[in-house]
Amino acid sequence: MSENSASFEARLKASAAAVETCLAGILTDRTQADEIARPAPLLSAMRHGVLNGGKRLRPFLVMESAAFFGGDRQAALRIGAALECVHSYSLVHDDLPAMDDDDLRRGQPTVHIAYGEANAILAGDSLLTLAFDIIAAPETNLTDRQKTELVLTLARASGIGGMAGGQALDLAAETSAPDEAAIVTLQAMKTGALIRFACEAGAIIAGSSADERRLMRSYGETIGLAFQLADDLLDLTADAKTMGKATGKDAARGKGTLVSLRGQDWAETRLATLVEEAAALLEPFGARADILNETARFIANRSH
Amino acid sequence: MSENSASFEARLKASAAAVETCLAGILTDRTQADEIARPAPLLSAMRHGVLNGGKRLRPFLVMESAAFFGGDRQAALRIGAALECVHSYSLVHDDLPAMDDDDLRRGQPTVHIAYGEANAILAGDSLLTLAFDIIAAPETNLTDRQKTELVLTLARASGIGGMAGGQALDLAAETSAPDEAAIVTLQAMKTGALIRFACEAGAIIAGSSADERRLMRSYGETIGLAFQLADDLLDLTADAKTMGKATGKDAARGKGTLVSLRGQDWAETRLATLVEEAAALLEPFGARADILNETARFIANRSH
């Protein structure tokens, strides 16, 4: 491991720890203004779904994108925590028996296994709701204009036109055979939209120009493609122990991925190209973009 | 039927039609800025869940509360539509096999019966997400300050400290026997919080003073209690045909309500008292409050 990547890993770990602390501080049993009570079993199920020691890659992207333009770290941390609530809710619902029916996530029982199906549905719902609460809350030190833009952009990235729509396409793909264009759309929605949001959010938090915001959207789209491609490769090659969840499930279901359509060699070449494309976007910024470039490489090369 | 109540019913119907049109206009197959695509089966499931000819009582409360303080009707309509998305998502998820397992809603198949369980989960998720989209969207003609307040207040009314938390308490109540205080908390969360939000939202939309906002919160809490009490009475006395859904289910499950604890006579007296309490809150406003008073009477006396 190079010195650079060692320091990158340390930075990612520090950010994940900060996100964990932030989320743990939000998900306590203290009721907030306008709340009536926080029922204990639901709170536990929410905590189980979100305080799971994940890599917190999406919050890291928010924080590094904000830092890239000089945005406030504390505000970026809270927006990252909000985004992680959306990501976690999607996993809780995706694991349900009616969806992917998974018993294991990061080596732990999934929320419906630990707390029952009804509580898992409600925990997912409550995590999604909490994301918008966190953005709009007085503790998030941003202008109302910034908060409104973040709410709208996150809602569009998460709803029918983004992640949830991608999940619906994914369901349909189990019984149809989507072509390459359909797979690209599905993946841009299911996983790409939240990653793009993470990068764009950094620019919003920093009060960047429209051009800078567009740049971060492009960077986000590019690394989003790399993320999904790496994920499809891992599903093919990694074992369940490394991943902490069932693997090989896409192939077992006959679900088409770009890797299954185009092959592993193509995918590895394409990954390298995507990393170069991200670097080309950031080239005007010189060494200031080192971490964002390192992030693109990390996403393309991750082993779990 | 008195002349007053005839004109009230006409007003409620006109408002419901406006809400239906607004929601139908939002839930088209046209993608919006930042959306990638709107998958047809998910869109259909969302439309099935929300475009169902409901009374639209919550949007009506938003619109009448806003009108009471001179707020913009079009903005109130959109916030009412957002609130109806939250209410509808909660019904879609509540009807799921793992929750109340209902096949029928307003005389129609529930979303999971019509579109499958996975699509119903995603349709509920997407409706909840859409609510925050609608509030923050440029088409909603309010200031960023007002939008931020509405997002926060709605999130608190809907999440673990409000509606979703109330659902979790309701689940737990199937196996425990909550006392009267616990039932009051459960109901304030499960149904009261969104009704209180509806009334408070009107004051936010109109840019009212903190005192006026507090007044509308109290009015909303009072009619929220009346709504739940009337609902519990209806569950006991109405038949499934009038309600368009299964009735007597609370009693069949041994679920405690204030009606089952205190009896029908007590409940009817209490309902009359709540209508008087609402009127006392609005007394300083004289005839200007006629519609809000009529609304309280309608909620207490409704037959379905």
Coordinates of C-alpha atoms in Angstrom, one line a residue, chain B residues 25-256:
Chain B
G25 CA -50.7 16.7 -12.5
I26 CA -47.6 15.8 -10.4
L27 CA -47.9 12.0 -10.9
T28 CA -47.6 12.0 -14.7
D29 CA -45.0 10.2 -16.8
R30 CA -43.1 13.4 -17.4
T31 CA -39.7 13.3 -15.7
Q32 CA -38.7 16.4 -13.8
A33 CA -35.3 18.1 -13.5
D34 CA -32.8 15.8 -11.9
E35 CA -35.0 12.7 -12.5
I36 CA -33.6 10.0 -14.8
A37 CA -36.9 8.1 -15.7
R38 CA -40.3 7.3 -14.1
P39 CA -40.8 3.5 -14.3
A40 CA -44.4 2.8 -15.4
P41 CA -45.3 0.1 -12.9
L42 CA -44.1 2.1 -10.0
L43 CA -45.9 5.3 -11.2
S44 CA -49.1 3.2 -11.6
A45 CA -48.8 1.9 -8.1
M46 CA -48.2 5.4 -6.7
R47 CA -51.2 6.7 -8.6
H48 CA -53.3 3.8 -7.3
G49 CA -52.3 4.6 -3.8
V50 CA -53.0 8.3 -3.9
L51 CA -55.5 9.1 -6.6
N52 CA -58.4 7.2 -4.9
G53 CA -61.1 9.8 -4.5
G54 CA -60.5 10.3 -0.8
K55 CA -62.2 13.1 1.2
R56 CA -58.8 14.8 1.3
L57 CA -59.6 16.1 4.8
R58 CA -55.9 16.9 5.6
P59 CA -55.4 19.0 2.5
F60 CA -58.7 20.7 3.2
L61 CA -57.4 21.6 6.7
V62 CA -54.2 23.1 5.2
M63 CA -56.2 25.1 2.7
E64 CA -58.8 26.4 5.2
S65 CA -56.2 27.2 7.9
A66 CA -54.2 29.1 5.3
A67 CA -57.3 30.9 4.1
F68 CA -58.2 31.8 7.7
F69 CA -55.0 33.9 7.9
G70 CA -55.0 35.1 4.2
G71 CA -52.4 32.6 2.9
D72 CA -52.0 31.9 -0.8
R73 CA -54.5 29.2 -2.0
Q74 CA -52.2 27.7 -4.7
A75 CA -49.3 27.2 -2.2
A76 CA -51.7 25.7 0.3
L77 CA -53.0 23.3 -2.3
R78 CA -49.5 22.1 -3.0
I79 CA -48.6 21.6 0.7
G80 CA -52.0 19.8 1.0
A81 CA -51.0 17.5 -1.8
A82 CA -47.6 16.9 -0.2
L83 CA -49.4 16.0 3.1
E84 CA -51.8 13.7 1.2
C85 CA -48.7 11.9 -0.2
V86 CA -47.5 11.2 3.4
H87 CA -51.0 10.1 4.5
S88 CA -51.4 7.8 1.4
Y89 CA -47.9 6.3 1.8
S90 CA -48.8 5.4 5.4
L91 CA -52.0 3.6 4.2
V92 CA -50.1 1.7 1.5
H93 CA -47.5 0.4 4.0
D94 CA -50.1 -0.1 6.8
D95 CA -52.2 -2.4 4.4
L96 CA -49.2 -4.6 3.7
P97 CA -49.4 -8.3 4.8
A98 CA -46.7 -7.7 7.5
M99 CA -48.7 -4.9 8.9
D100 CA -52.6 -4.8 8.9
D101 CA -52.9 -7.2 5.9
D102 CA -55.8 -5.5 4.3
D103 CA -57.1 -6.4 0.8
L104 CA -59.5 -3.5 0.4
R105 CA -59.3 0.2 0.8
R106 CA -62.2 2.6 -0.3
G107 CA -63.8 -0.4 -1.9
Q108 CA -60.7 -1.0 -4.2
P109 CA -57.9 -3.6 -4.0
T110 CA -55.0 -2.3 -1.9
V111 CA -51.8 -1.4 -3.7
H112 CA -50.0 -4.7 -2.8
I113 CA -53.0 -6.7 -4.1
A114 CA -53.1 -4.8 -7.3
Y115 CA -49.3 -4.4 -7.9
G116 CA -47.5 -6.9 -5.7
E117 CA -45.9 -6.4 -2.3
A118 CA -42.5 -5.2 -3.5
N119 CA -44.1 -2.5 -5.7
A120 CA -46.3 -1.5 -2.8
I121 CA -43.3 -1.0 -0.5
L122 CA -41.5 1.1 -3.2
A123 CA -44.7 3.1 -4.0
G124 CA -45.1 4.0 -0.4
D125 CA -41.4 5.0 -0.2
S126 CA -41.7 7.1 -3.3
L127 CA -44.9 8.8 -2.1
L128 CA -43.1 9.8 1.1
T129 CA -40.1 11.1 -0.8
L130 CA -42.4 13.0 -3.2
A131 CA -44.0 14.9 -0.3
F132 CA -40.7 16.6 0.4
D133 CA -40.0 17.1 -3.3
I134 CA -43.4 18.9 -3.7
I135 CA -42.7 21.2 -0.7
A136 CA -39.2 22.2 -1.9
A137 CA -40.0 22.4 -5.7
P138 CA -39.8 25.8 -7.4
E139 CA -43.5 25.5 -8.3
T140 CA -44.4 25.9 -4.6
N141 CA -44.6 29.7 -4.3
L142 CA -43.3 30.1 -0.7
T143 CA -40.0 31.5 0.7
D144 CA -37.1 29.2 1.4
R145 CA -37.7 29.9 5.1
Q146 CA -41.3 28.7 4.9
K147 CA -40.3 25.6 2.9
T148 CA -37.6 24.7 5.5
E149 CA -40.1 25.1 8.3
L150 CA -42.7 23.0 6.5
V151 CA -40.1 20.3 5.7
L152 CA -39.0 20.1 9.3
T153 CA -42.5 20.2 10.8
L154 CA -43.8 17.6 8.4
A155 CA -40.8 15.3 9.0
R156 CA -41.3 15.5 12.8
A157 CA -45.1 14.9 12.4
S158 CA -44.4 11.9 10.2
G159 CA -41.3 10.1 11.6
I160 CA -40.4 8.2 14.7
G161 CA -41.7 11.0 16.9
G162 CA -45.0 11.2 15.1
M163 CA -47.0 9.0 12.7
A164 CA -44.5 6.2 12.1
G165 CA -43.8 6.0 15.8
G166 CA -47.5 5.8 16.4
Q167 CA -47.7 2.9 14.0
A168 CA -45.0 1.1 16.0
L169 CA -46.9 1.7 19.2
D170 CA -50.0 0.4 17.5
L171 CA -48.1 -2.8 16.6
A172 CA -47.0 -3.3 20.1
A173 CA -50.5 -2.7 21.4
E174 CA -51.6 -5.9 19.7
T175 CA -49.7 -7.9 22.2
S176 CA -49.8 -5.7 25.3
A177 CA -52.8 -3.9 26.8
P178 CA -52.0 -0.2 26.8
D179 CA -53.7 1.9 29.5
E180 CA -55.6 5.1 28.8
A181 CA -52.5 7.4 28.8
A182 CA -50.7 5.0 26.4
I183 CA -53.7 5.0 24.1
V184 CA -53.8 8.8 24.1
T185 CA -50.1 9.0 23.2
L186 CA -50.4 6.3 20.5
Q187 CA -53.4 8.1 18.9
A188 CA -51.8 11.6 19.1
M189 CA -48.8 10.2 17.2
K190 CA -50.6 7.9 14.7
T191 CA -53.4 10.2 13.6
G192 CA -53.1 13.4 15.6
A193 CA -49.7 14.5 14.4
L194 CA -50.6 14.8 10.7
I195 CA -53.8 16.6 11.5
R196 CA -52.0 19.0 13.8
F197 CA -49.4 19.6 11.0
A198 CA -52.2 20.4 8.5
C199 CA -53.5 23.2 10.7
E200 CA -50.1 24.5 11.6
A201 CA -49.0 24.4 8.0
G202 CA -51.8 26.8 7.1
A203 CA -50.3 29.4 9.6
I204 CA -46.8 28.8 8.2
I205 CA -48.0 29.3 4.6
A206 CA -49.8 32.5 5.6
G207 CA -46.7 33.8 7.3
S208 CA -48.6 34.1 10.6
S209 CA -47.2 35.1 14.0
A210 CA -45.9 32.6 16.5
D211 CA -49.1 33.1 18.5
E212 CA -51.3 32.3 15.6
R213 CA -49.2 29.3 14.8
R214 CA -49.6 28.1 18.4
L215 CA -53.3 28.7 18.1
M216 CA -53.6 26.5 15.0
R217 CA -51.5 23.8 16.7
S218 CA -54.0 23.7 19.5
Y219 CA -57.0 23.7 17.1
G220 CA -55.3 20.9 15.2
E221 CA -54.7 18.8 18.4
T222 CA -58.3 19.3 19.4
I223 CA -59.8 18.2 16.2
G224 CA -57.2 15.4 15.9
L225 CA -58.6 14.0 19.1
A226 CA -62.1 14.3 17.8
F227 CA -61.1 12.6 14.5
Q228 CA -59.7 9.6 16.3
L229 CA -62.6 9.3 18.7
A230 CA -65.1 9.4 15.8
D231 CA -63.0 6.8 14.0
D232 CA -63.1 4.5 17.0
L233 CA -66.9 4.9 17.3
L234 CA -67.2 4.2 13.6
D235 CA -65.1 1.1 13.9
L236 CA -67.6 -0.1 16.4
T237 CA -70.9 0.9 14.7
A238 CA -70.4 1.3 11.0
D239 CA -70.5 -1.6 8.5
A240 CA -67.8 -2.4 6.0
K241 CA -69.9 -1.2 3.0
T242 CA -70.2 2.4 4.3
M243 CA -66.5 2.5 5.2
G244 CA -65.2 0.8 2.1
K245 CA -62.8 -1.2 4.3
A246 CA -63.0 -3.9 6.9
T247 CA -64.5 -2.7 10.2
G248 CA -64.7 -4.1 13.7
K249 CA -61.0 -5.1 13.3
D250 CA -59.9 -3.2 16.4
A251 CA -62.4 -5.0 18.6
A252 CA -61.6 -8.3 16.9
R253 CA -58.0 -7.9 17.7
G254 CA -58.8 -6.9 21.3
K255 CA -57.1 -3.6 20.5
G256 CA -57.9 -1.0 23.2

